[in-house]
């Protein structure tokens, strides 16, 4: 967590948009101790928009004029000043999005909190195209297996590039390479998952339904609060050496033989296990974000 005398610097994109404006409003009005005194720097394109934001939120916001996601140098240099960046402006511009992560990577130093990048995304990255291409009605995804989803996203985007998916893969890949903690928010799905503690499907052919943006904005408040308050938030990229029995107990219901076949190769062998993987819960992810169970929001 942040030191008590350290002010967390947060940058938000899309503050004048439908989703971004709602997210900002929820963050400003949050009564949570870790959030209610924070200020937010906002990227915007006009003085008129900046004036409206200041009139609405006073000294809780600081608008910063920019041109657009194509100004890569500006984005990188600006991002280097922040601990958390919330991108709710667009999920379809990979190079501009990666520029934010390059900037955040400059902040990674010993004994300082690892910067976070929270990026808007969508479940269409995983969907098939039943009307114009091959349909996969039996395909099913389990967010407990983030690596499998990540590998699918990479291979699928190499085969059939799709801007939103290309951007998402870029966020994860660059986050891993640089050490920046990168996560995505699948808005419609996350509303249900956070409320119930598990994922869902309606039937073999149904699509997702709609949720109100007011509810979805709460997801971002939960994320920011979790990053600021979680005792297990890493201050630097970390890999821990753990014993096989610990992996079995954490991930495989204590079944040593299953763990041995899956990760070790020998019962006396110790295996490397990333901190994020070691925290995965073996139940139905019912403990919410603070227990580290919602891995599709924080992978990498």
CSV table of C-alpha atoms in Angstrom, one decimal:
chain,number,residue,atom,x,y,z
A,1,UNK,CA,0.0,0.0,0.0
A,2,UNK,CA,0.9,3.6,-0.3
A,3,UNK,CA,2.8,5.2,2.5
A,4,UNK,CA,0.6,7.4,4.7
A,5,UNK,CA,2.5,10.6,3.8
A,6,UNK,CA,2.5,9.8,0.1
A,7,UNK,CA,-0.2,11.3,-2.1
A,8,UNK,CA,-1.4,8.9,-4.8
A,9,UNK,CA,-1.4,10.6,-8.2
A,10,UNK,CA,-4.2,9.4,-10.5
A,11,UNK,CA,-4.9,10.3,-14.1
A,12,UNK,CA,-8.2,9.5,-15.9
A,13,UNK,CA,-9.0,9.6,-19.6
A,14,UNK,CA,-12.5,10.1,-21.0
A,15,UNK,CA,-13.8,12.3,-18.2
A,16,UNK,CA,-16.3,14.1,-20.5
A,17,UNK,CA,-17.6,10.9,-22.0
A,18,UNK,CA,-20.6,8.8,-21.0
A,19,UNK,CA,-18.7,6.1,-19.1
A,20,UNK,CA,-15.7,8.2,-18.1
A,21,UNK,CA,-17.8,11.0,-16.7
A,22,UNK,CA,-19.8,8.6,-14.6
A,23,UNK,CA,-16.7,6.8,-13.3
A,24,UNK,CA,-15.2,10.2,-12.3
A,25,UNK,CA,-18.4,11.2,-10.6
A,26,UNK,CA,-18.4,8.0,-8.6
A,27,UNK,CA,-14.8,8.4,-7.6
A,28,UNK,CA,-15.3,12.1,-6.5
A,29,UNK,CA,-18.4,11.2,-4.5
A,30,UNK,CA,-17.0,8.1,-2.9
A,31,UNK,CA,-17.0,8.2,0.9
A,32,UNK,CA,-14.3,5.6,1.3
A,33,UNK,CA,-11.4,6.8,3.5
A,34,UNK,CA,-8.8,5.9,0.9
A,35,UNK,CA,-10.5,7.8,-1.9
A,36,UNK,CA,-12.5,10.7,-0.5
A,37,UNK,CA,-9.5,13.1,-0.3
A,38,UNK,CA,-7.9,12.2,-3.6
A,39,UNK,CA,-7.7,14.6,-6.5
A,40,UNK,CA,-7.8,13.5,-10.1
A,41,UNK,CA,-6.0,14.8,-13.1
A,42,UNK,CA,-8.1,14.6,-16.3
A,43,UNK,CA,-7.1,14.6,-19.9
A,44,UNK,CA,-9.4,16.7,-22.1
A,45,UNK,CA,-9.4,18.3,-25.5
A,46,UNK,CA,-10.9,21.8,-24.9
A,47,UNK,CA,-10.9,24.7,-22.5
A,48,UNK,CA,-14.6,24.6,-22.4
A,49,UNK,CA,-14.7,21.0,-21.2
A,50,UNK,CA,-12.0,21.8,-18.6
A,51,UNK,CA,-14.1,24.7,-17.3
A,52,UNK,CA,-17.2,22.6,-16.9
A,53,UNK,CA,-15.2,19.9,-15.0
A,54,UNK,CA,-13.8,22.5,-12.6
A,55,UNK,CA,-17.2,24.1,-12.1
A,56,UNK,CA,-18.6,20.7,-11.3
A,57,UNK,CA,-15.8,19.3,-9.0
A,58,UNK,CA,-13.7,22.3,-7.9
A,59,UNK,CA,-10.3,21.5,-6.6
A,60,UNK,CA,-10.8,17.8,-6.7
A,61,UNK,CA,-9.9,17.8,-10.4
A,62,UNK,CA,-7.1,19.2,-12.5
A,63,UNK,CA,-7.8,19.2,-16.3
A,64,UNK,CA,-4.9,18.8,-18.7
A,65,UNK,CA,-5.2,19.7,-22.3
A,66,UNK,CA,-4.1,17.2,-24.9
A,67,UNK,CA,-4.8,16.4,-28.5
A,68,UNK,CA,-5.6,12.7,-28.8
A,69,UNK,CA,-4.4,9.1,-28.4
A,70,UNK,CA,-2.1,9.5,-31.3
A,71,UNK,CA,0.2,12.0,-29.5
A,72,UNK,CA,2.5,9.2,-28.2
A,73,UNK,CA,5.3,11.3,-26.9
A,74,UNK,CA,2.9,13.5,-24.8
A,75,UNK,CA,1.2,10.4,-23.5
A,76,UNK,CA,4.4,8.7,-22.4
A,77,UNK,CA,5.8,11.8,-20.7
A,78,UNK,CA,2.6,12.6,-19.0
A,79,UNK,CA,2.0,9.0,-17.8
A,80,UNK,CA,5.4,9.0,-16.1
A,81,UNK,CA,4.0,11.3,-13.4
A,82,UNK,CA,1.3,9.0,-12.1
A,83,UNK,CA,0.7,6.0,-9.8
A,84,UNK,CA,-2.6,4.9,-11.3
A,85,UNK,CA,-4.0,5.6,-14.7
A,86,UNK,CA,-7.6,4.8,-15.5
A,87,UNK,CA,-8.3,4.6,-19.2
A,88,UNK,CA,-12.0,4.8,-19.9
A,89,UNK,CA,-11.6,6.9,-23.0
A,90,UNK,CA,-11.3,4.2,-25.6
A,91,UNK,CA,-10.3,0.5,-25.8
A,92,UNK,CA,-9.6,0.5,-29.5
A,93,UNK,CA,-6.3,2.4,-30.0
A,94,UNK,CA,-3.4,0.0,-29.2
A,95,UNK,CA,-0.4,2.3,-29.7
A,96,UNK,CA,-1.8,5.2,-27.7
A,97,UNK,CA,-2.7,2.8,-24.9
A,98,UNK,CA,0.7,1.2,-24.8
A,99,UNK,CA,2.3,4.7,-24.6
A,100,UNK,CA,0.6,5.1,-21.2
A,101,UNK,CA,2.2,1.9,-20.0
A,102,UNK,CA,5.6,2.9,-21.3
A,103,UNK,CA,5.3,6.1,-19.2
A,104,UNK,CA,4.2,4.2,-16.1
A,105,UNK,CA,7.2,1.9,-16.4
A,106,UNK,CA,9.5,4.9,-15.8
A,107,UNK,CA,8.1,5.1,-12.3
A,108,UNK,CA,9.2,1.6,-11.3
A,109,UNK,CA,12.0,1.9,-8.7
A,110,UNK,CA,13.0,0.0,-5.6
A,111,UNK,CA,10.9,0.7,-2.5
A,112,UNK,CA,8.1,2.5,-4.5
A,113,UNK,CA,4.6,1.1,-5.2
A,114,UNK,CA,4.2,-0.5,-8.6
A,115,UNK,CA,2.1,1.7,-10.9
A,116,UNK,CA,-1.3,0.4,-12.1
A,117,UNK,CA,-3.0,0.8,-15.5
A,118,UNK,CA,-6.8,0.1,-15.5
A,119,UNK,CA,-8.1,-0.2,-19.0
A,120,UNK,CA,-11.7,-0.4,-20.4
A,121,UNK,CA,-12.3,-3.5,-22.5
A,122,UNK,CA,-15.1,-5.8,-23.7
A,123,UNK,CA,-16.2,-9.4,-23.8
A,124,UNK,CA,-16.4,-9.3,-27.6
A,125,UNK,CA,-12.6,-10.0,-27.5
A,126,UNK,CA,-13.5,-13.6,-26.7
A,127,UNK,CA,-16.6,-14.0,-28.9
A,128,UNK,CA,-17.0,-15.9,-32.1
A,129,UNK,CA,-18.7,-14.7,-35.3
A,130,UNK,CA,-21.6,-17.0,-35.8
A,131,UNK,CA,-23.2,-15.1,-38.7
A,132,UNK,CA,-20.2,-14.4,-40.9
A,133,UNK,CA,-17.5,-16.9,-39.8
A,134,UNK,CA,-17.2,-20.1,-37.8
A,135,UNK,CA,-19.4,-20.5,-34.8
A,136,UNK,CA,-18.3,-22.2,-31.6
A,137,UNK,CA,-21.5,-22.7,-29.6
A,138,UNK,CA,-19.8,-25.0,-27.1
A,139,UNK,CA,-16.8,-22.7,-26.3
A,140,UNK,CA,-16.7,-21.9,-22.6
A,141,UNK,CA,-14.3,-19.7,-20.7
A,142,UNK,CA,-13.2,-19.9,-17.0
A,143,UNK,CA,-11.7,-16.8,-15.6
A,144,UNK,CA,-9.9,-18.9,-13.0
A,145,UNK,CA,-7.6,-19.9,-15.9
A,146,UNK,CA,-6.4,-16.5,-17.0
A,147,UNK,CA,-3.4,-17.9,-18.8
A,148,UNK,CA,-5.6,-19.9,-21.2
A,149,UNK,CA,-7.7,-16.9,-22.0
A,150,UNK,CA,-4.6,-14.8,-22.5
A,151,UNK,CA,-3.0,-17.3,-24.9
A,152,UNK,CA,-6.3,-17.5,-26.8
A,153,UNK,CA,-6.5,-13.8,-27.1
A,154,UNK,CA,-2.9,-13.6,-28.5
A,155,UNK,CA,-3.4,-16.5,-31.0
A,156,UNK,CA,-6.9,-15.3,-32.1
A,157,UNK,CA,-5.6,-11.7,-32.7
A,158,UNK,CA,-2.7,-13.0,-34.7
A,159,UNK,CA,-5.2,-14.9,-36.9
A,160,UNK,CA,-7.9,-12.3,-37.0
A,161,UNK,CA,-6.9,-8.8,-35.8
A,162,UNK,CA,-9.6,-6.9,-34.0
A,163,UNK,CA,-8.7,-3.4,-32.6
A,164,UNK,CA,-10.2,-3.8,-29.1
A,165,UNK,CA,-8.5,-7.3,-28.7
A,166,UNK,CA,-5.2,-6.0,-30.1
A,167,UNK,CA,-5.2,-3.3,-27.5
A,168,UNK,CA,-6.1,-5.7,-24.7
A,169,UNK,CA,-3.3,-8.1,-25.7
A,170,UNK,CA,-0.9,-5.1,-25.9
A,171,UNK,CA,-1.9,-4.0,-22.4
A,172,UNK,CA,-1.2,-7.4,-20.9
A,173,UNK,CA,1.9,-8.1,-22.8
A,174,UNK,CA,3.6,-4.8,-22.2
A,175,UNK,CA,2.5,-4.8,-18.6
A,176,UNK,CA,4.3,-8.1,-18.1
A,177,UNK,CA,7.4,-6.9,-20.0
A,178,UNK,CA,7.7,-3.6,-18.0
A,179,UNK,CA,6.5,-4.7,-14.6
A,180,UNK,CA,3.5,-2.4,-14.7
A,181,UNK,CA,0.4,-3.9,-13.0
A,182,UNK,CA,-2.1,-4.0,-15.8
A,183,UNK,CA,-5.8,-5.0,-15.6
A,184,UNK,CA,-8.9,-4.8,-17.7
A,185,UNK,CA,-12.6,-4.0,-16.8
A,186,UNK,CA,-15.2,-6.0,-18.8
A,187,UNK,CA,-18.0,-3.7,-17.8
A,188,UNK,CA,-21.2,-5.7,-18.4
A,189,UNK,CA,-19.8,-9.0,-17.1
A,190,UNK,CA,-18.2,-7.5,-14.1
A,191,UNK,CA,-21.4,-6.0,-12.8
A,192,UNK,CA,-22.9,-9.4,-12.4
A,193,UNK,CA,-19.7,-11.1,-11.2
A,194,UNK,CA,-19.1,-8.5,-8.4
A,195,UNK,CA,-22.7,-8.8,-7.3
A,196,UNK,CA,-23.0,-12.6,-7.2
A,197,UNK,CA,-19.4,-13.7,-6.9
A,198,UNK,CA,-19.5,-16.0,-10.0
A,199,UNK,CA,-19.8,-15.8,-13.8
A,200,UNK,CA,-22.7,-16.9,-15.8
A,201,UNK,CA,-24.1,-18.0,-19.1
A,202,UNK,CA,-27.8,-17.7,-20.2
A,203,UNK,CA,-28.1,-20.5,-22.7
A,204,UNK,CA,-26.1,-21.8,-25.7
A,205,UNK,CA,-27.0,-19.0,-28.0
A,206,UNK,CA,-27.9,-15.9,-25.9
A,207,UNK,CA,-25.7,-12.8,-25.8
A,208,UNK,CA,-25.0,-10.5,-22.8
A,209,UNK,CA,-27.8,-8.2,-21.6
A,210,UNK,CA,-27.3,-4.6,-20.5
A,211,UNK,CA,-26.5,-3.1,-17.2
A,212,UNK,CA,-26.8,0.6,-16.0
A,213,UNK,CA,-23.7,2.7,-16.3
A,214,UNK,CA,-24.2,3.9,-12.7
A,215,UNK,CA,-23.7,0.3,-11.5
A,216,UNK,CA,-20.7,-0.2,-13.7
A,217,UNK,CA,-18.9,2.9,-12.5
A,218,UNK,CA,-18.8,1.3,-9.1
A,219,UNK,CA,-16.5,-1.3,-10.4
A,220,UNK,CA,-13.8,1.3,-11.0
A,221,UNK,CA,-14.3,2.7,-7.4
A,222,UNK,CA,-13.8,-0.9,-6.1
A,223,UNK,CA,-10.6,-1.3,-8.2
A,224,UNK,CA,-9.0,2.0,-7.0
A,225,UNK,CA,-9.9,1.3,-3.4
A,226,UNK,CA,-8.5,-2.2,-3.7
A,227,UNK,CA,-5.2,-1.0,-5.2
A,228,UNK,CA,-4.8,1.6,-2.4
A,229,UNK,CA,-6.0,-0.5,0.5
A,230,UNK,CA,-4.9,-4.1,-0.2
A,231,UNK,CA,-2.2,-5.2,2.2
A,232,UNK,CA,-1.0,-7.7,-0.5
A,233,UNK,CA,-0.6,-5.1,-3.2
A,234,UNK,CA,3.0,-5.7,-4.3
A,235,UNK,CA,5.4,-2.8,-4.2
A,236,UNK,CA,7.5,-4.4,-6.9
A,237,UNK,CA,7.3,-7.2,-9.3
A,238,UNK,CA,7.9,-10.4,-7.3
A,239,UNK,CA,8.3,-14.1,-7.9
A,240,UNK,CA,8.3,-16.4,-4.9
A,241,UNK,CA,9.7,-19.9,-4.5
A,242,UNK,CA,7.1,-22.1,-2.9
A,243,UNK,CA,6.8,-25.8,-2.1
A,244,UNK,CA,4.7,-28.2,-4.0
A,245,UNK,CA,2.4,-28.8,-1.0
A,246,UNK,CA,1.6,-25.1,-0.8
A,247,UNK,CA,0.6,-25.0,-4.4
A,248,UNK,CA,-1.6,-28.1,-4.0
A,249,UNK,CA,-3.3,-26.6,-0.9
A,250,UNK,CA,-3.9,-23.3,-2.6
A,251,UNK,CA,-4.9,-24.3,-6.0
A,252,UNK,CA,-5.8,-28.0,-6.1
A,253,UNK,CA,-7.7,-28.8,-3.0
A,254,UNK,CA,-4.7,-30.4,-1.4
A,255,UNK,CA,-4.3,-33.0,-4.1
A,256,UNK,CA,-0.5,-33.5,-4.2
A,257,UNK,CA,-0.5,-35.9,-7.1
A,258,UNK,CA,-2.5,-33.5,-9.2
A,259,UNK,CA,-0.1,-30.6,-8.4
A,260,UNK,CA,2.9,-32.8,-9.1
A,261,UNK,CA,1.7,-33.7,-12.6
A,262,UNK,CA,0.7,-30.1,-13.3
A,263,UNK,CA,3.6,-28.0,-12.2
A,264,UNK,CA,6.4,-29.9,-10.5
A,265,UNK,CA,7.5,-33.2,-12.1
A,266,UNK,CA,8.7,-34.6,-8.7
A,267,UNK,CA,7.1,-34.6,-5.3
A,268,UNK,CA,10.2,-33.2,-3.6
A,269,UNK,CA,10.7,-30.5,-6.2
A,270,UNK,CA,9.9,-26.8,-5.4
A,271,UNK,CA,8.3,-24.8,-8.2
A,272,UNK,CA,8.3,-21.2,-9.1
A,273,UNK,CA,4.8,-19.7,-8.8
A,274,UNK,CA,4.0,-16.1,-9.5
A,275,UNK,CA,2.4,-14.2,-6.7
A,276,UNK,CA,-0.8,-13.5,-8.6
A,277,UNK,CA,-1.2,-17.3,-9.3
A,278,UNK,CA,-0.5,-18.3,-5.7
A,279,UNK,CA,-3.3,-16.0,-4.5
A,280,UNK,CA,-6.0,-17.7,-6.6
A,281,UNK,CA,-8.7,-19.1,-4.5
A,282,UNK,CA,-10.0,-22.7,-5.0
A,283,UNK,CA,-13.6,-21.8,-4.4
A,284,UNK,CA,-16.2,-19.9,-6.5
A,285,UNK,CA,-14.5,-16.6,-6.3
A,286,UNK,CA,-17.1,-15.4,-3.8
A,287,UNK,CA,-14.8,-13.3,-1.8
A,288,UNK,CA,-14.5,-10.5,-4.3
A,289,UNK,CA,-11.7,-8.3,-5.4
A,290,UNK,CA,-10.1,-7.8,-2.0
A,291,UNK,CA,-9.3,-11.5,-1.8
A,292,UNK,CA,-7.6,-11.3,-5.1
A,293,UNK,CA,-10.1,-13.6,-6.9
A,294,UNK,CA,-11.2,-11.5,-9.8
A,295,UNK,CA,-8.3,-12.3,-12.0
A,296,UNK,CA,-9.6,-11.0,-15.3
A,297,UNK,CA,-9.5,-7.5,-13.7
A,298,UNK,CA,-5.9,-7.9,-12.6
A,299,UNK,CA,-3.8,-10.1,-14.7
A,300,UNK,CA,-0.1,-9.5,-15.4
